[in-house]
């Protein structure tokens, strides 16, 4: 294994963390949109 090369497990872990971050971002955006529509 070359230096700087990630194992599959590490890649999966990073991928899951990124997906979770994206999910949180999406939920925040959805909440903001709902609040805007409620005000109108």
mmCIF file of C-alpha atoms in Angstrom:
data_model
loop_
_atom_site.group_PDB
_atom_site.id
_atom_site.type_symbol
_atom_site.label_atom_id
_atom_site.label_comp_id
_atom_site.label_asym_id
_atom_site.label_seq_id
_atom_site.Cartn_x
_atom_site.Cartn_y
_atom_site.Cartn_z
ATOM 1 C CA UNK A 1 0.000 0.000 0.000
ATOM 2 C CA UNK A 2 1.373 3.362 -1.050
ATOM 3 C CA UNK A 3 1.732 6.134 1.480
ATOM 4 C CA UNK A 4 -1.240 8.487 1.369
ATOM 5 C CA UNK A 5 -3.554 5.768 0.086
ATOM 6 C CA UNK A 6 -6.662 5.281 2.199
ATOM 7 C CA UNK A 7 -8.092 1.900 3.106
ATOM 8 C CA UNK A 8 -11.639 1.031 2.063
ATOM 9 C CA UNK A 9 -12.785 1.348 5.689
ATOM 10 C CA UNK A 10 -11.360 4.861 5.939
ATOM 11 C CA UNK A 11 -12.999 5.872 2.668
ATOM 12 C CA UNK A 12 -16.358 4.507 3.816
ATOM 13 C CA UNK A 13 -16.050 6.365 7.129
ATOM 14 C CA UNK A 14 -15.200 9.656 5.384
ATOM 15 C CA UNK A 15 -18.046 9.121 2.921
ATOM 16 C CA UNK A 16 -20.572 8.546 5.727
ATOM 17 C CA UNK A 17 -19.402 11.675 7.548
ATOM 18 C CA UNK A 18 -19.773 13.733 4.362
ATOM 19 C CA UNK A 19 -23.256 12.322 3.761
ATOM 20 C CA UNK A 20 -24.284 13.195 7.313
ATOM 21 C CA UNK A 21 -22.999 16.759 6.895
ATOM 22 C CA UNK A 22 -24.932 17.089 3.632
ATOM 23 C CA UNK A 23 -28.075 15.698 5.253
ATOM 24 C CA UNK A 24 -27.840 18.262 8.058
ATOM 25 C CA UNK A 25 -27.333 21.077 5.519
ATOM 26 C CA UNK A 26 -30.372 19.942 3.527
ATOM 27 C CA UNK A 27 -32.541 19.772 6.656
ATOM 28 C CA UNK A 28 -31.494 23.312 7.643
ATOM 29 C CA UNK A 29 -32.356 24.600 4.165
ATOM 30 C CA UNK A 30 -35.752 22.854 4.261
ATOM 31 C CA UNK A 31 -36.523 24.415 7.644
ATOM 32 C CA UNK A 32 -35.646 27.863 6.331
ATOM 33 C CA UNK A 33 -37.851 27.378 3.287
ATOM 34 C CA UNK A 34 -40.765 26.231 5.445
ATOM 35 C CA UNK A 35 -40.381 29.284 7.683
ATOM 36 C CA UNK A 36 -40.473 31.584 4.636
ATOM 37 C CA UNK A 37 -43.660 29.970 3.336
ATOM 38 C CA UNK A 38 -45.332 30.125 6.747
ATOM 39 C CA UNK A 39 -44.719 33.883 6.940
ATOM 40 C CA UNK A 40 -46.280 34.584 3.528
#
